[in-house]
Short mmCIF file of C-alpha atoms in Angstrom, two decimals:
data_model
loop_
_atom_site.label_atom_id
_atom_site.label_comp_id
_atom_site.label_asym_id
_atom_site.label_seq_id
_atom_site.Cartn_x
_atom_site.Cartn_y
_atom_site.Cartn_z
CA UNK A 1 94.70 106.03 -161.06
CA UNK A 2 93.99 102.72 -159.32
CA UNK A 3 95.46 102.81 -155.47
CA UNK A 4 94.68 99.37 -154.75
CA UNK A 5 93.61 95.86 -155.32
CA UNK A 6 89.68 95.59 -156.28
CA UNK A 7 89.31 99.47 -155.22
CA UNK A 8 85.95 100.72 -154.98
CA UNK A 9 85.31 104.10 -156.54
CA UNK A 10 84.16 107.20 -154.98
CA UNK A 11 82.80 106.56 -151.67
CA UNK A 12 80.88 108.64 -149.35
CA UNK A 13 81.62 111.08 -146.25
CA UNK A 14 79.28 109.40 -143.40
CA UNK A 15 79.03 110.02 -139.91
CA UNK A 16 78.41 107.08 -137.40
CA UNK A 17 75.40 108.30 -135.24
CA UNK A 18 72.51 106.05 -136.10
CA UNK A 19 70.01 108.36 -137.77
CA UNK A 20 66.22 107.90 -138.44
CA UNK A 21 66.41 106.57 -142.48
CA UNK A 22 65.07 109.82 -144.41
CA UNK A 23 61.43 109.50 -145.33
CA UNK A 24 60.03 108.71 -141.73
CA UNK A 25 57.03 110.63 -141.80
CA UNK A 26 54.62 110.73 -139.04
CA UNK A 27 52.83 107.88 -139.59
CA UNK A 28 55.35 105.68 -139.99
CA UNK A 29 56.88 106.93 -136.45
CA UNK A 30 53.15 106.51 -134.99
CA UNK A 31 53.80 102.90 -136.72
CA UNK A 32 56.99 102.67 -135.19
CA UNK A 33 56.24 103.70 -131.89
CA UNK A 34 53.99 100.88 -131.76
CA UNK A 35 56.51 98.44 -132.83
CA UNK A 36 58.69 99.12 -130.32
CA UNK A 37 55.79 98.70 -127.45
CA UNK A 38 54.87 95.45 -128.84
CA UNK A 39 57.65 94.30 -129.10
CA UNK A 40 58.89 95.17 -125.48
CA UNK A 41 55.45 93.18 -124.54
CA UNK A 42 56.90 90.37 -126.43
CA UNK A 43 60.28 90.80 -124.98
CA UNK A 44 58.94 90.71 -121.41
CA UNK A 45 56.63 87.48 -122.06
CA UNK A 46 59.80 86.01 -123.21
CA UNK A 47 58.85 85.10 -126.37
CA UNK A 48 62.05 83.49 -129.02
CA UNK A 49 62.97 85.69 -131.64
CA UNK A 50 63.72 84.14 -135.39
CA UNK A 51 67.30 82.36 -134.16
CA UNK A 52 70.36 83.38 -136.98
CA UNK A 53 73.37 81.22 -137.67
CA UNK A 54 75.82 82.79 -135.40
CA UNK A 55 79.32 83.82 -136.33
CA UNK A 56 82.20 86.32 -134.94
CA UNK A 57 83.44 89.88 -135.42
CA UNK A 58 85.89 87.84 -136.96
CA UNK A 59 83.99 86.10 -139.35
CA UNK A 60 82.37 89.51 -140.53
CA UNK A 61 86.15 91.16 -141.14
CA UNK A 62 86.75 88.38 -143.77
CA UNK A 63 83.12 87.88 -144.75
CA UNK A 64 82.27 88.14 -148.99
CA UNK A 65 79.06 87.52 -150.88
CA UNK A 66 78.82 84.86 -153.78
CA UNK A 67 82.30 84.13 -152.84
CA UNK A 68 83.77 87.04 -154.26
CA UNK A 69 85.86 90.04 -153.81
CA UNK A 70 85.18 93.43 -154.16
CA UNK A 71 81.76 93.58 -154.31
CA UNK A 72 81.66 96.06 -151.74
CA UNK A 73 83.49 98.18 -149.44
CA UNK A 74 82.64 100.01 -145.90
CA UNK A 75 82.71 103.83 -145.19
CA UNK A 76 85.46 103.50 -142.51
CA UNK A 77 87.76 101.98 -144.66
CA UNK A 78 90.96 103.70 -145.57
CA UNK A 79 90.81 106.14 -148.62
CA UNK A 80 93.56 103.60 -151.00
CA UNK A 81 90.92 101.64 -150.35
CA UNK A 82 88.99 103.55 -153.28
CA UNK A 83 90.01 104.52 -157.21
CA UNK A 84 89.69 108.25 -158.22
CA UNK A 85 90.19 107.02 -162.06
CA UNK A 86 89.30 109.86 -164.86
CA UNK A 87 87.19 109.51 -167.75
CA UNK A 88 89.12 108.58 -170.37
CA UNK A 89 87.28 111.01 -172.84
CA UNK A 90 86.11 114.30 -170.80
CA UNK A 91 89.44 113.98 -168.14
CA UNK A 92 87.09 114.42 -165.68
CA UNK A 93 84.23 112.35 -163.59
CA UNK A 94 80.93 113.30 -163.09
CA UNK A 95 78.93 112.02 -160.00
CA UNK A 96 75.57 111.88 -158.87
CA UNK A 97 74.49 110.83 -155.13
CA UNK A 98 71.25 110.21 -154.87
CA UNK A 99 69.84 111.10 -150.85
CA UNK A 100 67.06 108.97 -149.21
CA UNK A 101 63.53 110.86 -148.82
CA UNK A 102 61.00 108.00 -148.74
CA UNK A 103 57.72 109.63 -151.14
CA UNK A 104 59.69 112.66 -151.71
CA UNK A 105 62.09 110.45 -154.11
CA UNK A 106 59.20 111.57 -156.39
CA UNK A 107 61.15 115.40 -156.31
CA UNK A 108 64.38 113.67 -157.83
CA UNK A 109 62.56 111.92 -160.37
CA UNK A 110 60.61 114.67 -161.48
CA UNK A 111 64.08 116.14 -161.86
CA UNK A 112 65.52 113.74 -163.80
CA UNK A 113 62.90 113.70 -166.09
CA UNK A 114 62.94 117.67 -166.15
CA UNK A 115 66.75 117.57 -166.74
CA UNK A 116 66.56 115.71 -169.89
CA UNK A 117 63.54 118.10 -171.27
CA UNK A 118 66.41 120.29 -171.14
CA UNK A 119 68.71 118.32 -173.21
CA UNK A 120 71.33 119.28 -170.72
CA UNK A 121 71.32 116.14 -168.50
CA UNK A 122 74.88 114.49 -168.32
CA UNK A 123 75.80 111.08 -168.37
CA UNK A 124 77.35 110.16 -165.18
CA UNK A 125 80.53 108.27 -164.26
CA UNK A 126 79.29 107.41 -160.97
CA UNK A 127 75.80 107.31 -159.79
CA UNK A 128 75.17 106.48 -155.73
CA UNK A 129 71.87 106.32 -153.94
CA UNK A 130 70.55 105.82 -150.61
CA UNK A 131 67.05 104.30 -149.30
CA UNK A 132 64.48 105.62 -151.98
CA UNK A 133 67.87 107.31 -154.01
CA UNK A 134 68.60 103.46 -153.93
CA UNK A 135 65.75 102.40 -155.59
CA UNK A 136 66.19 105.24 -158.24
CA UNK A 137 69.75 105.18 -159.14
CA UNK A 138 69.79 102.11 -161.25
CA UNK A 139 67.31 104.04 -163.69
CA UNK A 140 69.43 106.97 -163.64
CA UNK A 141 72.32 105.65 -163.74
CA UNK A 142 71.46 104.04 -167.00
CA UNK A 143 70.00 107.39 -168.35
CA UNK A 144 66.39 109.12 -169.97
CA UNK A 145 65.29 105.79 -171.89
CA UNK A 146 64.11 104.45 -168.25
CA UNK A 147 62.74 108.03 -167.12
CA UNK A 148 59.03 106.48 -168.05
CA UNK A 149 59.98 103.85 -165.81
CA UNK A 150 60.98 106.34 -163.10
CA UNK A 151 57.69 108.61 -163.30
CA UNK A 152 55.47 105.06 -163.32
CA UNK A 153 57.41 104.06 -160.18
CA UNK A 154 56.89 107.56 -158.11
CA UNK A 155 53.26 108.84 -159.60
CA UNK A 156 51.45 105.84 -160.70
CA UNK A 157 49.91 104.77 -157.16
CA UNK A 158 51.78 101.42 -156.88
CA UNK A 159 54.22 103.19 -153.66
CA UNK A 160 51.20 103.32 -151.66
CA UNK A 161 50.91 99.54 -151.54
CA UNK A 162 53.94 99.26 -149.54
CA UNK A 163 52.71 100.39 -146.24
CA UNK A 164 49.44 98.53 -146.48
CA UNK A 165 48.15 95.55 -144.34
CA UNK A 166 50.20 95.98 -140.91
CA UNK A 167 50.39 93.07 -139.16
CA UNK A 168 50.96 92.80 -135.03
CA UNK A 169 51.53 88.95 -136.10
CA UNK A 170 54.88 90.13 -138.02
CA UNK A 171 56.39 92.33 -134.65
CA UNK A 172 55.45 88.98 -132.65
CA UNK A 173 56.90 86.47 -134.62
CA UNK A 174 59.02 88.23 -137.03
CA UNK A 175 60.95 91.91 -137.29
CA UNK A 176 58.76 94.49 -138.85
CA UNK A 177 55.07 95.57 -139.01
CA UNK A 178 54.85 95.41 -142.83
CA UNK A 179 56.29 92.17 -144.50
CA UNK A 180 58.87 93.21 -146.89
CA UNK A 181 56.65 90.84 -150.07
CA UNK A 182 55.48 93.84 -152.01
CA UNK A 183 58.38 95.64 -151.91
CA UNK A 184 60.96 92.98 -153.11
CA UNK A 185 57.77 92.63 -155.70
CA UNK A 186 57.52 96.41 -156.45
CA UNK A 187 61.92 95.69 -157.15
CA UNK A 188 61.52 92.59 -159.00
CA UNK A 189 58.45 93.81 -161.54
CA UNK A 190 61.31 96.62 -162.33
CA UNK A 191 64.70 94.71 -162.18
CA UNK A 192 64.56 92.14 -164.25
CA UNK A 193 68.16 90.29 -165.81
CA UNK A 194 67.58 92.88 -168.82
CA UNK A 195 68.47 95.91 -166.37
CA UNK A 196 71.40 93.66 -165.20
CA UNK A 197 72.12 92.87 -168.63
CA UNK A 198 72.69 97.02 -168.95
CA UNK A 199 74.17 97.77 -165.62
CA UNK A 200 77.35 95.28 -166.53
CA UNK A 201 77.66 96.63 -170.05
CA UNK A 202 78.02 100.01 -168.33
CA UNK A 203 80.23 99.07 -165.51
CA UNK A 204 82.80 97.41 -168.54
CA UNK A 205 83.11 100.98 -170.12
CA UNK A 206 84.16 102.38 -166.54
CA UNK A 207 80.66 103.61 -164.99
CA UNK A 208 79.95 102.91 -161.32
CA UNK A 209 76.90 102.64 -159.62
CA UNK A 210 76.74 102.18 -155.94
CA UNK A 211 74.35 101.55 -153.52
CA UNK A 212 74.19 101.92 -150.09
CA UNK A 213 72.89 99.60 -146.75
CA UNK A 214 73.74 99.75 -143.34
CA UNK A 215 74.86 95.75 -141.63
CA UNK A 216 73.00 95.88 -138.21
CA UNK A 217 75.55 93.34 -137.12
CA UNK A 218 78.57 95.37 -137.59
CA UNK A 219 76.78 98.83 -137.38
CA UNK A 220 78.94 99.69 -140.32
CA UNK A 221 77.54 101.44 -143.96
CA UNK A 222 77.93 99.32 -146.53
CA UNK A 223 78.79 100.63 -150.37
CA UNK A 224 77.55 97.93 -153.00
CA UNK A 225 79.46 97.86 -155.98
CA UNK A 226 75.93 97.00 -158.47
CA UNK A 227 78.29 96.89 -161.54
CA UNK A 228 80.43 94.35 -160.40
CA UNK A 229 77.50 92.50 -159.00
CA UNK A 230 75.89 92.24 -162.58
CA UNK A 231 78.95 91.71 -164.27
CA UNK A 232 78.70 87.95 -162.42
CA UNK A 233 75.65 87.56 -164.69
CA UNK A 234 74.12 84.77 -162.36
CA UNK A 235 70.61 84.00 -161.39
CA UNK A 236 72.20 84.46 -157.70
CA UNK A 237 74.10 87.77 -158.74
CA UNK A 238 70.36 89.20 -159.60
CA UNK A 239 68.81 87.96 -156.65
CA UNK A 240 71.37 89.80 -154.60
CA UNK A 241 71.31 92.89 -157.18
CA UNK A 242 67.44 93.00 -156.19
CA UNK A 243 68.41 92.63 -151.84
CA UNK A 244 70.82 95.33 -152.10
CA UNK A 245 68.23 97.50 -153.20
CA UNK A 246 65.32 96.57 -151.10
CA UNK A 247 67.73 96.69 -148.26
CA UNK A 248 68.44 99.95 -148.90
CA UNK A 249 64.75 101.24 -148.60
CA UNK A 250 64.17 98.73 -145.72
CA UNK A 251 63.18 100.61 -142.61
CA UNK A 252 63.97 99.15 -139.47
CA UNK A 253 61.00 97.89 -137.82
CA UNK A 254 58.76 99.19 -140.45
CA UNK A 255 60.18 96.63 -142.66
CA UNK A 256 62.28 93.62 -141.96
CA UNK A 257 65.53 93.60 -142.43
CA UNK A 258 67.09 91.51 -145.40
CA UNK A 259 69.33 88.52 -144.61
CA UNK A 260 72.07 88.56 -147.34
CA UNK A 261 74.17 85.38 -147.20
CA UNK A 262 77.89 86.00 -146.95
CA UNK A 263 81.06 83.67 -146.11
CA UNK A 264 83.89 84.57 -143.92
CA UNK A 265 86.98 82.11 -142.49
CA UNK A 266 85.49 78.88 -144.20
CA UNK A 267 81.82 79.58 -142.33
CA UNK A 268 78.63 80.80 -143.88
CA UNK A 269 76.41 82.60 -142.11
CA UNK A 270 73.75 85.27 -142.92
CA UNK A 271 74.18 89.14 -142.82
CA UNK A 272 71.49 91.36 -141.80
CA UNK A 273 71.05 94.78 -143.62
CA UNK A 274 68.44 97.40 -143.90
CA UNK A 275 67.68 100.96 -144.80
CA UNK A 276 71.17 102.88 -145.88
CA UNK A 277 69.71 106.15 -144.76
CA UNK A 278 70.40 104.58 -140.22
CA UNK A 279 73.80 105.78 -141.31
CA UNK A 280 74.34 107.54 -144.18
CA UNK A 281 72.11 110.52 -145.48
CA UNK A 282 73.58 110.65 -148.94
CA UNK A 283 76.56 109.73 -150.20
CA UNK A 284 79.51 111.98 -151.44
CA UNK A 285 82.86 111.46 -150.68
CA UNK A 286 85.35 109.00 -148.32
CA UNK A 287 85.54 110.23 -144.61
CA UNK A 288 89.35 109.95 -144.76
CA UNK A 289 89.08 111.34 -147.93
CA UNK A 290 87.17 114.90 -146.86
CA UNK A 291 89.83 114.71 -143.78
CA UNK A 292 93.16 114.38 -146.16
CA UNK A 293 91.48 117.27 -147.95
CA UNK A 294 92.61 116.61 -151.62
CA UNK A 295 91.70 114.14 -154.48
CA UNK A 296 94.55 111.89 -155.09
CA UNK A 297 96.49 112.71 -158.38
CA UNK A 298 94.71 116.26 -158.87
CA UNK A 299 91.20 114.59 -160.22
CA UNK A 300 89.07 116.62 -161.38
CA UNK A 301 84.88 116.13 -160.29
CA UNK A 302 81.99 117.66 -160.98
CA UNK A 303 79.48 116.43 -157.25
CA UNK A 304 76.07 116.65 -158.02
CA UNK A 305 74.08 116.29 -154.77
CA UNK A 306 70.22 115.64 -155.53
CA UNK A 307 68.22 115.72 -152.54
CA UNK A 308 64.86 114.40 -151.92
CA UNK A 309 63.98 116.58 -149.15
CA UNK A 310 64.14 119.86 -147.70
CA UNK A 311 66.72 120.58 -145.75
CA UNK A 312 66.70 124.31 -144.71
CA UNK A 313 65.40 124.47 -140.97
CA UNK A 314 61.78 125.77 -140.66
CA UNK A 315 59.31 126.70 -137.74
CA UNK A 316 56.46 124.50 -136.47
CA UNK A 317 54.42 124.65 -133.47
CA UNK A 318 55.16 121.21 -132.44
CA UNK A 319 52.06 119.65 -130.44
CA UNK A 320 53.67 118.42 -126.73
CA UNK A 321 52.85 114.43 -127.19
CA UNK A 322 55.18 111.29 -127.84
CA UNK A 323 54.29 111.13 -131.32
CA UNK A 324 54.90 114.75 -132.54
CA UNK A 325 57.78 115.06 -130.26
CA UNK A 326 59.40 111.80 -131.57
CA UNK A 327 58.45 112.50 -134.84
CA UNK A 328 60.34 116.52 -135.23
CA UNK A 329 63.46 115.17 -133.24
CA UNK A 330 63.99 112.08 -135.71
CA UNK A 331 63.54 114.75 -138.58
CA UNK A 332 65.57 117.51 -136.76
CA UNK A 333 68.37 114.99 -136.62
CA UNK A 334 68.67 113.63 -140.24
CA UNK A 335 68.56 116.91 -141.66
CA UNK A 336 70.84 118.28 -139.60
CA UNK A 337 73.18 114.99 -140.88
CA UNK A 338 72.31 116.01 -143.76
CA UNK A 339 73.62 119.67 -144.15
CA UNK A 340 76.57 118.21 -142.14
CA UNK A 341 77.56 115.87 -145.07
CA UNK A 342 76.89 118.77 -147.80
CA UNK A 343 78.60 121.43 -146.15
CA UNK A 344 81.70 119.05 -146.04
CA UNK A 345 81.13 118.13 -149.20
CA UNK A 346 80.87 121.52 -150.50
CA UNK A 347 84.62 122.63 -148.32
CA UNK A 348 86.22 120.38 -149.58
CA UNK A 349 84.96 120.84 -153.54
CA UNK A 350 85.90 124.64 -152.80
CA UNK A 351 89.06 123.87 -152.03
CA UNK A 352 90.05 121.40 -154.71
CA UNK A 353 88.14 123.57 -157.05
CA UNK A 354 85.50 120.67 -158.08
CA UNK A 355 82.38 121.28 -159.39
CA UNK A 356 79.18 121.35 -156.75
CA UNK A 357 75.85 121.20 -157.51
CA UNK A 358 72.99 120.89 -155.21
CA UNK A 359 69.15 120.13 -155.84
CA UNK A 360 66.60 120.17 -152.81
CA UNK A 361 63.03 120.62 -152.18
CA UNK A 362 62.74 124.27 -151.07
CA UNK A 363 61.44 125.26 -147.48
CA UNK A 364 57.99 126.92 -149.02
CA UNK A 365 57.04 124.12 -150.58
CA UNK A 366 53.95 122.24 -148.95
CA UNK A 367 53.77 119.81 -146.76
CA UNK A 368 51.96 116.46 -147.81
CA UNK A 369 48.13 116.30 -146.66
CA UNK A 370 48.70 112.97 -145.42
CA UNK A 371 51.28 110.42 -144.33
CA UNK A 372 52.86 107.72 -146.60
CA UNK A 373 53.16 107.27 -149.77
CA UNK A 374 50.22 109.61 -151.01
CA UNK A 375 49.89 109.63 -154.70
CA UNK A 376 48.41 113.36 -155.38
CA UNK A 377 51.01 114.60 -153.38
CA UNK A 378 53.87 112.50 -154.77
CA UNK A 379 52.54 113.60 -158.29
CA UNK A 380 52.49 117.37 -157.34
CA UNK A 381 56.41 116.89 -156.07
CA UNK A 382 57.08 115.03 -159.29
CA UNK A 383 55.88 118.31 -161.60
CA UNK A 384 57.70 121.00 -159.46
CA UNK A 385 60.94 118.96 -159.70
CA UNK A 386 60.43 118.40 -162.88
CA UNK A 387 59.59 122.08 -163.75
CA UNK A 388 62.47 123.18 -161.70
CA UNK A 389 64.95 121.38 -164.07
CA UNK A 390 63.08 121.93 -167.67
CA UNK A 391 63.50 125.69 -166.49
CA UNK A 392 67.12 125.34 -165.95
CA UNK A 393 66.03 126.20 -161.94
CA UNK A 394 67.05 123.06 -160.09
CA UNK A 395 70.82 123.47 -159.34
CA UNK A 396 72.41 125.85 -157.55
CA UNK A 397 76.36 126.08 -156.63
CA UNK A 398 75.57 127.88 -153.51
CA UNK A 399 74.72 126.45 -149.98
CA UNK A 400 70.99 127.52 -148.67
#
């Protein structure tokens, strides 16, 4: 059933408190924490920041990219907004959102892999991901030929190049500690007009894959339509396939933002976006959607929710200094957004009798030795995920 002009499908349930993006471990808030004192140093010598085109709330309520419509749509945005369309062969849709997690992405590739030892791994209509989920949906989305790819990405060694080198030069005179080179590198080497080539093939037989970033000038979540964006087939439709996702994964401060250049009332101006996980944990379902409390037309769904985190509470001793205590109250919040978004998620599937699924690191399971993106421990995640699923132990229908 299409409800509207250029609809976006299946969009997520989000809540509007700016959240840490999942993945923050300690160091990076140590990292962070610096940032901001620099910074304020900076502020208070009155030193210029990097100066933007400006343009108006205006602008941004009108504003496309490569001067076309529909390649993406905003969480707040009214539920006819979106299509609830079935497959045409099953009747039904199945969906996979994809949750941030930073290293412990390396859990939902491990199941991914695991899933299709299993031979039981469906092929989704719709595949969304946030922050690292961002970087790994594409792959999943186009199924278990790229799961090598996947596994090289999250066990290889190459993530813990992304956090090297910080640089006080880049808080003076720029907007995060790290520069953002290797990782638009680390999304390049993967993404490539081959993937893009794949992505639009899929998006023509009625797949969707989404991806999410949050606009820092709007403070609104922002759902990226990737099919439509290949389906342009342009060097500038890859180049802005490969922003959207390193956007995604782009922590503030940590990384700089990305400056995606957009058009709105006849002016052009540049858009600023970063890590999808400030406002949106995973994504699921439309907010007005979860609040009307029924899929349009009686559509049927089968949610899978794969979480790359843990997201049962748990006790620690927390040491009484700015760093710990910053560092257990940005975690205490996103996974309490979290299990806010599944728990709606997993009402409303109840009551429209969907399918739910849900896959998350479980509260036993050790902590990493270190901070970042440490290899041993992002191989170790990688095998229990993948165990998990070859072992048919990875799902459950239930809520922890």
């Amino acid at each position: 059933m299409i409800v509207s002009q250029s609809p976006m499908p299946l969009l997520p349930h989000s809540t509007e408190v700016s959240t840490r993006p999942d993945g923050w471990t300690k160091r990076t808030v140590v990292l962070l924490i610096r940032s901001v004192v620099v910074a304020c140093s900076v502020a208070l010598a009155a030193c210029t920041s990097i100066p933007r085109t400006p343009y108006t709330a205006a602008d941004a309520s009108a504003s496309r990219v490569l001067d076309i419509d529909g390649l993406r749509r905003y969480t707040d945005e009214p539920v006819t907004k979106f299509s609830f369309e079935q497959d045409k062969a099953t009747g039904s849709r199945t969906y996979l959102a994809l949750s941030g997690g930073g290293a412990d992405g390396a859990y939902g590739v491990g199941v991914l892999n695991g899933w299709t030892a299993a031979r039981n791994r469906p092929t989704f209509s719709v595949v969304s991901g946030v922050s690292t989920g961002g970087l790994i949906a594409p792959f999943a989305f186009l199924g278990s030929q790229y799961d090598d790819t996947l596994r090289e990405l999250y066990t290889s060694g190459i993530a813990e190049s992304l956090l090297n080198d910080p640089s006080i030069m880049r808080v003076l005179f720029g907007s995060g500690l790290f520069g953002n080179t290797r990782l638009r590198e680390l999304v390049a080497r993967y993404v490539g007009p081959e993937i893009m080539a794949q992505v639009a093939r899929e998006n023509a037989r009625g797949r969707r894959l989404l991806v999410v970033t949050t606009d820092l000038d709007t403070q609104r979540t922002a759902i990226w339509d990737m099919g439509k964006i290949a389906a342009v087939g342009t060097p500038e439709a890859l180049k802005l396939f490969r922003d959207v996702m390193a956007a995604s994964a782009s922590i503030p401060l940590v990384f700089p933002p990305i400056m995606i250049e957009a058009e709105g009332q006849g002016r052009r101006f540049q858009e600023m976006h970063v890590d999808g996980g400030v406002t949106a944990p995973v994504l699921t379902l439309p907010e007005a959607l979860l609040l009307q409390g029924r899929l349009p037309g009686n559509a049927k769904m089968d949610i899978y929710i794969l979480v790359n985190k843990k997201i049962e509470r748990n006790f620690e001793l927390v040491a009484n200094s700015t760093i710990d205590v910053a560092s257990r109250s940005l975690s205490a919040i996103t996974q309490s957004q979290t299990r806010s978004v599944i728990f709606s998620t997993y009402d409303f599937a109840k009551r429209n009798n969907l399918g739910f699924h849900l896959s998350y690191i479980e509260r036993d399971y050790p902590a990493p030795p270190s901070e970042g993106f440490d290899t041993a421990y992002m191989r170790a995640l990688y095998q229990y995920g993948y165990e998990k699923a070859a072992g048919g132990q990875a799902w459950t229908s239930r809520m922890p």
